[in-house]
Amino acid sequence: SSHVAAWAALWEQSCINVTGCRRLNQALYGCLYYLLSDLPPLKPTDFQYIGLSPGGLSNGGIGEDHHGHIFWDQETWMYPNVLVFYPELARTLLKNRIRTLPAAKYIARQEGYMGAKYPWESAATGFEVCDADIYGLKEIHINGDISFAFQQYFYFTQDLGFFQKDGGWDVVSSIAEFWSSRVTWNP
């Protein structure tokens, strides 16, 4: 079937084997399976991909893990693995951050800052969807996680066009503007 063929192609490019350690191999296979099963198809489609949720898309209900939402975990823990095996899919993850840049700029303005402040927990709109205000207002390290993912992408691919023409620079510079607007003089 096409499903079996698609998984075989994915697995051929990303399977990791550790010699002599069956339990570690099982854990690696399980982690890779859940990561790969949350990614969009390798072939471009019109499907608007939102991103990776640390709880997985299957855990999308209220009170279940992360409701299928996107967190900093995507850029910090999940993204590097995708980048190494599938740079084109890593680019897709970053394109979602480019697509949601207007929402991040709006959030920064609403909180009295310049640039862009990405939400702690987001979904399709790019706006904050966390049901606990303290996280949405106080958890600002997500911007650093996102800019770090953009940096990793550039170091790995050297895809300067992504930054010059496709919006990568807009995200990175907007995050830098946000951090700069938070600075206060302390003589």
PDB file of N, CA, C and O in Angstrom, residues 51-113:
ATOM      1  N   GLY A  51       2.646  22.544  13.024  1.00  0.00           N
ATOM      2  CA  GLY A  51       3.873  22.271  13.762  1.00  0.00           C
ATOM      3  C   GLY A  51       3.763  21.025  14.617  1.00  0.00           C
ATOM      4  O   GLY A  51       2.772  20.296  14.573  1.00  0.00           O
ATOM      5  N   LEU A  52       4.812  20.779  15.399  1.00  0.00           N
ATOM      6  CA  LEU A  52       4.912  19.597  16.249  1.00  0.00           C
ATOM      7  C   LEU A  52       4.455  19.914  17.666  1.00  0.00           C
ATOM      8  O   LEU A  52       4.879  20.903  18.250  1.00  0.00           O
ATOM      9  N   SER A  53       3.635  19.047  18.214  1.00  0.00           N
ATOM     10  CA  SER A  53       3.212  19.196  19.602  1.00  0.00           C
ATOM     11  C   SER A  53       3.947  18.164  20.445  1.00  0.00           C
ATOM     12  O   SER A  53       4.058  17.012  20.047  1.00  0.00           O
ATOM     13  N   PRO A  54       4.461  18.569  21.608  1.00  0.00           N
ATOM     14  CA  PRO A  54       5.186  17.606  22.436  1.00  0.00           C
ATOM     15  C   PRO A  54       4.306  16.466  22.924  1.00  0.00           C
ATOM     16  O   PRO A  54       4.797  15.401  23.263  1.00  0.00           O
ATOM     17  N   GLY A  55       3.005  16.654  22.931  1.00  0.00           N
ATOM     18  CA  GLY A  55       2.093  15.597  23.346  1.00  0.00           C
ATOM     19  C   GLY A  55       1.574  14.795  22.170  1.00  0.00           C
ATOM     20  O   GLY A  55       0.861  13.822  22.346  1.00  0.00           O
ATOM     21  N   GLY A  56       1.918  15.199  20.960  1.00  0.00           N
ATOM     22  CA  GLY A  56       1.436  14.518  19.771  1.00  0.00           C
ATOM     23  C   GLY A  56       0.063  15.019  19.364  1.00  0.00           C
ATOM     24  O   GLY A  56      -0.711  15.498  20.178  1.00  0.00           O
ATOM     25  N   LEU A  57      -0.237  14.922  18.115  1.00  0.00           N
ATOM     26  CA  LEU A  57      -1.519  15.391  17.602  1.00  0.00           C
ATOM     27  C   LEU A  57      -2.673  14.538  18.098  1.00  0.00           C
ATOM     28  O   LEU A  57      -3.789  14.997  18.213  1.00  0.00           O
ATOM     29  N   SER A  58      -2.381  13.269  18.425  1.00  0.00           N
ATOM     30  CA  SER A  58      -3.460  12.399  18.884  1.00  0.00           C
ATOM     31  C   SER A  58      -3.950  12.778  20.277  1.00  0.00           C
ATOM     32  O   SER A  58      -5.015  12.360  20.694  1.00  0.00           O
ATOM     33  N   ASN A  59      -3.172  13.554  20.987  1.00  0.00           N
ATOM     34  CA  ASN A  59      -3.565  13.989  22.336  1.00  0.00           C
ATOM     35  C   ASN A  59      -4.088  15.413  22.286  1.00  0.00           C
ATOM     36  O   ASN A  59      -3.556  16.305  22.911  1.00  0.00           O
ATOM     37  N   GLY A  60      -5.137  15.624  21.523  1.00  0.00           N
ATOM     38  CA  GLY A  60      -5.625  16.968  21.308  1.00  0.00           C
ATOM     39  C   GLY A  60      -6.797  17.398  22.158  1.00  0.00           C
ATOM     40  O   GLY A  60      -7.289  18.495  21.987  1.00  0.00           O
ATOM     41  N   GLY A  61      -7.253  16.568  23.075  1.00  0.00           N
ATOM     42  CA  GLY A  61      -8.433  16.920  23.855  1.00  0.00           C
ATOM     43  C   GLY A  61      -8.118  17.757  25.078  1.00  0.00           C
ATOM     44  O   GLY A  61      -6.974  17.835  25.528  1.00  0.00           O
ATOM     45  N   ILE A  62      -9.139  18.384  25.631  1.00  0.00           N
ATOM     46  CA  ILE A  62      -9.007  19.183  26.849  1.00  0.00           C
ATOM     47  C   ILE A  62      -8.500  18.290  27.978  1.00  0.00           C
ATOM     48  O   ILE A  62      -9.026  17.213  28.215  1.00  0.00           O
ATOM     49  N   GLY A  63      -7.466  18.754  28.662  1.00  0.00           N
ATOM     50  CA  GLY A  63      -6.913  18.010  29.782  1.00  0.00           C
ATOM     51  C   GLY A  63      -5.972  16.887  29.379  1.00  0.00           C
ATOM     52  O   GLY A  63      -5.482  16.153  30.226  1.00  0.00           O
ATOM     53  N   GLU A  64      -5.709  16.725  28.110  1.00  0.00           N
ATOM     54  CA  GLU A  64      -4.819  15.675  27.641  1.00  0.00           C
ATOM     55  C   GLU A  64      -3.516  16.289  27.144  1.00  0.00           C
ATOM     56  O   GLU A  64      -3.495  16.948  26.122  1.00  0.00           O
ATOM     57  N   ASP A  65      -2.449  16.036  27.858  1.00  0.00           N
ATOM     58  CA  ASP A  65      -1.124  16.506  27.490  1.00  0.00           C
ATOM     59  C   ASP A  65      -1.155  17.980  27.096  1.00  0.00           C
ATOM     60  O   ASP A  65      -1.533  18.828  27.862  1.00  0.00           O
ATOM     61  N   HIS A  66      -0.824  18.298  25.866  1.00  0.00           N
ATOM     62  CA  HIS A  66      -0.698  19.686  25.440  1.00  0.00           C
ATOM     63  C   HIS A  66      -1.767  20.104  24.440  1.00  0.00           C
ATOM     64  O   HIS A  66      -1.569  21.045  23.686  1.00  0.00           O
ATOM     65  N   HIS A  67      -2.875  19.393  24.387  1.00  0.00           N
ATOM     66  CA  HIS A  67      -4.010  19.737  23.522  1.00  0.00           C
ATOM     67  C   HIS A  67      -3.633  19.790  22.044  1.00  0.00           C
ATOM     68  O   HIS A  67      -4.340  20.400  21.254  1.00  0.00           O
ATOM     69  N   GLY A  68      -2.488  19.210  21.652  1.00  0.00           N
ATOM     70  CA  GLY A  68      -2.047  19.279  20.264  1.00  0.00           C
ATOM     71  C   GLY A  68      -1.451  20.619  19.879  1.00  0.00           C
ATOM     72  O   GLY A  68      -1.211  20.892  18.710  1.00  0.00           O
ATOM     73  N   HIS A  69      -1.173  21.493  20.869  1.00  0.00           N
ATOM     74  CA  HIS A  69      -0.633  22.826  20.591  1.00  0.00           C
ATOM     75  C   HIS A  69       0.886  22.811  20.451  1.00  0.00           C
ATOM     76  O   HIS A  69       1.551  21.869  20.858  1.00  0.00           O
ATOM     77  N   ILE A  70       1.409  23.907  19.914  1.00  0.00           N
ATOM     78  CA  ILE A  70       2.837  24.051  19.667  1.00  0.00           C
ATOM     79  C   ILE A  70       3.471  24.825  20.824  1.00  0.00           C
ATOM     80  O   ILE A  70       2.975  25.874  21.221  1.00  0.00           O
ATOM     81  N   PHE A  71       4.571  24.315  21.324  1.00  0.00           N
ATOM     82  CA  PHE A  71       5.332  24.940  22.411  1.00  0.00           C
ATOM     83  C   PHE A  71       6.779  25.125  21.963  1.00  0.00           C
ATOM     84  O   PHE A  71       7.164  24.717  20.879  1.00  0.00           O
ATOM     85  N   TRP A  72       7.590  25.633  22.844  1.00  0.00           N
ATOM     86  CA  TRP A  72       9.022  25.781  22.600  1.00  0.00           C
ATOM     87  C   TRP A  72       9.697  24.425  22.421  1.00  0.00           C
ATOM     88  O   TRP A  72      10.780  24.340  21.842  1.00  0.00           O
ATOM     89  N   ASP A  73       9.088  23.370  22.905  1.00  0.00           N
ATOM     90  CA  ASP A  73       9.648  22.025  22.754  1.00  0.00           C
ATOM     91  C   ASP A  73       9.920  21.729  21.284  1.00  0.00           C
ATOM     92  O   ASP A  73      10.864  21.012  20.949  1.00  0.00           O
ATOM     93  N   GLN A  74       9.051  22.256  20.407  1.00  0.00           N
ATOM     94  CA  GLN A  74       9.235  22.015  18.978  1.00  0.00           C
ATOM     95  C   GLN A  74      10.616  22.480  18.541  1.00  0.00           C
ATOM     96  O   GLN A  74      11.371  21.716  17.946  1.00  0.00           O
ATOM     97  N   GLU A  75      10.973  23.713  18.832  1.00  0.00           N
ATOM     98  CA  GLU A  75      12.249  24.251  18.360  1.00  0.00           C
ATOM     99  C   GLU A  75      13.442  23.709  19.143  1.00  0.00           C
ATOM    100  O   GLU A  75      14.533  23.558  18.585  1.00  0.00           O
ATOM    101  N   THR A  76      13.264  23.442  20.426  1.00  0.00           N
ATOM    102  CA  THR A  76      14.404  23.064  21.262  1.00  0.00           C
ATOM    103  C   THR A  76      14.709  21.576  21.215  1.00  0.00           C
ATOM    104  O   THR A  76      15.866  21.194  21.055  1.00  0.00           O
ATOM    105  N   TRP A  77      13.704  20.734  21.367  1.00  0.00           N
ATOM    106  CA  TRP A  77      13.951  19.298  21.500  1.00  0.00           C
ATOM    107  C   TRP A  77      13.637  18.505  20.243  1.00  0.00           C
ATOM    108  O   TRP A  77      14.274  17.491  19.977  1.00  0.00           O
ATOM    109  N   MET A  78      12.665  18.919  19.492  1.00  0.00           N
ATOM    110  CA  MET A  78      12.204  18.132  18.357  1.00  0.00           C
ATOM    111  C   MET A  78      12.845  18.589  17.036  1.00  0.00           C
ATOM    112  O   MET A  78      13.208  17.778  16.197  1.00  0.00           O
ATOM    113  N   TYR A  79      12.988  19.875  16.881  1.00  0.00           N
ATOM    114  CA  TYR A  79      13.484  20.461  15.631  1.00  0.00           C
ATOM    115  C   TYR A  79      14.864  19.941  15.207  1.00  0.00           C
ATOM    116  O   TYR A  79      15.045  19.611  14.031  1.00  0.00           O
ATOM    117  N   PRO A  80      15.846  19.873  16.114  1.00  0.00           N
ATOM    118  CA  PRO A  80      17.171  19.421  15.662  1.00  0.00           C
ATOM    119  C   PRO A  80      17.147  18.046  14.995  1.00  0.00           C
ATOM    120  O   PRO A  80      17.868  17.804  14.022  1.00  0.00           O
ATOM    121  N   ASN A  81      16.323  17.149  15.497  1.00  0.00           N
ATOM    122  CA  ASN A  81      16.225  15.819  14.891  1.00  0.00           C
ATOM    123  C   ASN A  81      15.620  15.875  13.498  1.00  0.00           C
ATOM    124  O   ASN A  81      16.068  15.184  12.586  1.00  0.00           O
ATOM    125  N   VAL A  82      14.612  16.702  13.333  1.00  0.00           N
ATOM    126  CA  VAL A  82      13.999  16.866  12.016  1.00  0.00           C
ATOM    127  C   VAL A  82      15.009  17.493  11.063  1.00  0.00           C
ATOM    128  O   VAL A  82      15.156  17.055   9.912  1.00  0.00           O
ATOM    129  N   LEU A  83      15.737  18.492  11.519  1.00  0.00           N
ATOM    130  CA  LEU A  83      16.715  19.184  10.684  1.00  0.00           C
ATOM    131  C   LEU A  83      17.774  18.231  10.151  1.00  0.00           C
ATOM    132  O   LEU A  83      18.132  18.282   8.975  1.00  0.00           O
ATOM    133  N   VAL A  84      18.283  17.357  10.989  1.00  0.00           N
ATOM    134  CA  VAL A  84      19.341  16.440  10.577  1.00  0.00           C
ATOM    135  C   VAL A  84      18.844  15.464   9.505  1.00  0.00           C
ATOM    136  O   VAL A  84      19.533  15.216   8.521  1.00  0.00           O
ATOM    137  N   PHE A  85      17.652  14.916   9.693  1.00  0.00           N
ATOM    138  CA  PHE A  85      17.149  13.911   8.763  1.00  0.00           C
ATOM    139  C   PHE A  85      16.401  14.502   7.579  1.00  0.00           C
ATOM    140  O   PHE A  85      16.447  13.964   6.475  1.00  0.00           O
ATOM    141  N   TYR A  86      15.666  15.590   7.806  1.00  0.00           N
ATOM    142  CA  TYR A  86      14.779  16.150   6.784  1.00  0.00           C
ATOM    143  C   TYR A  86      14.838  17.678   6.786  1.00  0.00           C
ATOM    144  O   TYR A  86      13.909  18.339   7.259  1.00  0.00           O
ATOM    145  N   PRO A  87      15.906  18.269   6.245  1.00  0.00           N
ATOM    146  CA  PRO A  87      16.004  19.742   6.241  1.00  0.00           C
ATOM    147  C   PRO A  87      14.812  20.426   5.600  1.00  0.00           C
ATOM    148  O   PRO A  87      14.405  21.503   6.025  1.00  0.00           O
ATOM    149  N   GLU A  88      14.209  19.798   4.582  1.00  0.00           N
ATOM    150  CA  GLU A  88      13.054  20.414   3.916  1.00  0.00           C
ATOM    151  C   GLU A  88      11.847  20.471   4.852  1.00  0.00           C
ATOM    152  O   GLU A  88      11.064  21.413   4.803  1.00  0.00           O
ATOM    153  N   LEU A  89      11.706  19.491   5.737  1.00  0.00           N
ATOM    154  CA  LEU A  89      10.615  19.526   6.707  1.00  0.00           C
ATOM    155  C   LEU A  89      10.935  20.487   7.858  1.00  0.00           C
ATOM    156  O   LEU A  89      10.035  21.128   8.403  1.00  0.00           O
ATOM    157  N   ALA A  90      12.213  20.606   8.183  1.00  0.00           N
ATOM    158  CA  ALA A  90      12.620  21.595   9.190  1.00  0.00           C
ATOM    159  C   ALA A  90      12.277  22.995   8.696  1.00  0.00           C
ATOM    160  O   ALA A  90      11.820  23.847   9.466  1.00  0.00           O
ATOM    161  N   ARG A  91      12.466  23.213   7.423  1.00  0.00           N
ATOM    162  CA  ARG A  91      12.107  24.499   6.799  1.00  0.00           C
ATOM    163  C   ARG A  91      10.609  24.744   6.930  1.00  0.00           C
ATOM    164  O   ARG A  91      10.164  25.861   7.197  1.00  0.00           O
ATOM    165  N   THR A  92       9.812  23.691   6.762  1.00  0.00           N
ATOM    166  CA  THR A  92       8.361  23.793   6.892  1.00  0.00           C
ATOM    167  C   THR A  92       7.972  24.229   8.304  1.00  0.00           C
ATOM    168  O   THR A  92       7.065  25.047   8.476  1.00  0.00           O
ATOM    169  N   LEU A  93       8.652  23.688   9.319  1.00  0.00           N
ATOM    170  CA  LEU A  93       8.377  24.098  10.698  1.00  0.00           C
ATOM    171  C   LEU A  93       8.653  25.587  10.881  1.00  0.00           C
ATOM    172  O   LEU A  93       7.885  26.303  11.524  1.00  0.00           O
ATOM    173  N   LEU A  94       9.758  26.060  10.307  1.00  0.00           N
ATOM    174  CA  LEU A  94      10.088  27.484  10.427  1.00  0.00           C
ATOM    175  C   LEU A  94       9.117  28.353   9.636  1.00  0.00           C
ATOM    176  O   LEU A  94       8.817  29.482  10.046  1.00  0.00           O
ATOM    177  N   LYS A  95       8.633  27.841   8.519  1.00  0.00           N
ATOM    178  CA  LYS A  95       7.677  28.618   7.716  1.00  0.00           C
ATOM    179  C   LYS A  95       6.401  28.907   8.502  1.00  0.00           C
ATOM    180  O   LYS A  95       5.776  29.941   8.298  1.00  0.00           O
ATOM    181  N   ASN A  96       6.026  28.016   9.409  1.00  0.00           N
ATOM    182  CA  ASN A  96       4.865  28.300  10.246  1.00  0.00           C
ATOM    183  C   ASN A  96       5.137  29.495  11.155  1.00  0.00           C
ATOM    184  O   ASN A  96       4.249  30.306  11.401  1.00  0.00           O
ATOM    185  N   ARG A  97       6.354  29.605  11.660  1.00  0.00           N
ATOM    186  CA  ARG A  97       6.698  30.764  12.488  1.00  0.00           C
ATOM    187  C   ARG A  97       6.712  32.045  11.648  1.00  0.00           C
ATOM    188  O   ARG A  97       6.354  33.112  12.139  1.00  0.00           O
ATOM    189  N   ILE A  98       7.090  31.936  10.397  1.00  0.00           N
ATOM    190  CA  ILE A  98       7.021  33.092   9.492  1.00  0.00           C
ATOM    191  C   ILE A  98       5.555  33.472   9.259  1.00  0.00           C
ATOM    192  O   ILE A  98       5.180  34.643   9.326  1.00  0.00           O
ATOM    193  N   ARG A  99       4.724  32.460   9.020  1.00  0.00           N
ATOM    194  CA  ARG A  99       3.302  32.698   8.762  1.00  0.00           C
ATOM    195  C   ARG A  99       2.612  33.348   9.959  1.00  0.00           C
ATOM    196  O   ARG A  99       1.711  34.177   9.795  1.00  0.00           O
ATOM    197  N   THR A 100       3.036  33.004  11.171  1.00  0.00           N
ATOM    198  CA  THR A 100       2.382  33.537  12.372  1.00  0.00           C
ATOM    199  C   THR A 100       3.086  34.774  12.935  1.00  0.00           C
ATOM    200  O   THR A 100       2.724  35.247  14.012  1.00  0.00           O
ATOM    201  N   LEU A 101       4.041  35.320  12.196  1.00  0.00           N
ATOM    202  CA  LEU A 101       4.743  36.528  12.648  1.00  0.00           C
ATOM    203  C   LEU A 101       3.790  37.701  12.917  1.00  0.00           C
ATOM    204  O   LEU A 101       3.963  38.400  13.923  1.00  0.00           O
ATOM    205  N   PRO A 102       2.776  37.958  12.098  1.00  0.00           N
ATOM    206  CA  PRO A 102       1.866  39.069  12.417  1.00  0.00           C
ATOM    207  C   PRO A 102       1.215  38.919  13.797  1.00  0.00           C
ATOM    208  O   PRO A 102       1.066  39.898  14.527  1.00  0.00           O
ATOM    209  N   ALA A 103       0.834  37.710  14.163  1.00  0.00           N
ATOM    210  CA  ALA A 103       0.249  37.487  15.497  1.00  0.00           C
ATOM    211  C   ALA A 103       1.282  37.772  16.586  1.00  0.00           C
ATOM    212  O   ALA A 103       0.967  38.400  17.606  1.00  0.00           O
ATOM    213  N   ALA A 104       2.523  37.334  16.383  1.00  0.00           N
ATOM    214  CA  ALA A 104       3.582  37.572  17.366  1.00  0.00           C
ATOM    215  C   ALA A 104       3.870  39.069  17.519  1.00  0.00           C
ATOM    216  O   ALA A 104       4.132  39.546  18.628  1.00  0.00           O
ATOM    217  N   LYS A 105       3.798  39.810  16.428  1.00  0.00           N
ATOM    218  CA  LYS A 105       3.987  41.261  16.507  1.00  0.00           C
ATOM    219  C   LYS A 105       2.833  41.915  17.273  1.00  0.00           C
ATOM    220  O   LYS A 105       3.047  42.833  18.061  1.00  0.00           O
ATOM    221  N   TYR A 106       1.631  41.426  17.034  1.00  0.00           N
ATOM    222  CA  TYR A 106       0.466  41.949  17.748  1.00  0.00           C
ATOM    223  C   TYR A 106       0.599  41.693  19.249  1.00  0.00           C
ATOM    224  O   TYR A 106       0.321  42.580  20.065  1.00  0.00           O
ATOM    225  N   ILE A 107       1.020  40.501  19.619  1.00  0.00           N
ATOM    226  CA  ILE A 107       1.197  40.159  21.038  1.00  0.00           C
ATOM    227  C   ILE A 107       2.214  41.097  21.688  1.00  0.00           C
ATOM    228  O   ILE A 107       1.974  41.608  22.786  1.00  0.00           O
ATOM    229  N   ALA A 108       3.324  41.337  21.018  1.00  0.00           N
ATOM    230  CA  ALA A 108       4.348  42.241  21.563  1.00  0.00           C
ATOM    231  C   ALA A 108       3.760  43.638  21.779  1.00  0.00           C
ATOM    232  O   ALA A 108       3.962  44.251  22.838  1.00  0.00           O
ATOM    233  N   ARG A 109       3.040  44.160  20.801  1.00  0.00           N
ATOM    234  CA  ARG A 109       2.435  45.488  20.926  1.00  0.00           C
ATOM    235  C   ARG A 109       1.453  45.536  22.089  1.00  0.00           C
ATOM    236  O   ARG A 109       1.417  46.507  22.845  1.00  0.00           O
ATOM    237  N   GLN A 110       0.648  44.496  22.237  1.00  0.00           N
ATOM    238  CA  GLN A 110      -0.343  44.445  23.321  1.00  0.00           C
ATOM    239  C   GLN A 110       0.319  44.453  24.697  1.00  0.00           C
ATOM    240  O   GLN A 110      -0.266  44.926  25.662  1.00  0.00           O
ATOM    241  N   GLU A 111       1.527  43.945  24.764  1.00  0.00           N
ATOM    242  CA  GLU A 111       2.249  43.899  26.039  1.00  0.00           C
ATOM    243  C   GLU A 111       3.203  45.077  26.201  1.00  0.00           C
ATOM    244  O   GLU A 111       3.973  45.134  27.160  1.00  0.00           O
ATOM    245  N   GLY A 112       3.170  46.026  25.255  1.00  0.00           N
ATOM    246  CA  GLY A 112       3.962  47.238  25.366  1.00  0.00           C
ATOM    247  C   GLY A 112       5.379  47.132  24.829  1.00  0.00           C
ATOM    248  O   GLY A 112       6.240  47.940  25.179  1.00  0.00           O
ATOM    249  N   TYR A 113       5.628  46.168  23.959  1.00  0.00           N
ATOM    250  CA  TYR A 113       6.973  45.987  23.406  1.00  0.00           C
ATOM    251  C   TYR A 113       6.953  46.134  21.891  1.00  0.00           C
ATOM    252  O   TYR A 113       5.909  46.105  21.252  1.00  0.00           O
TER     253      TYR A 113
END
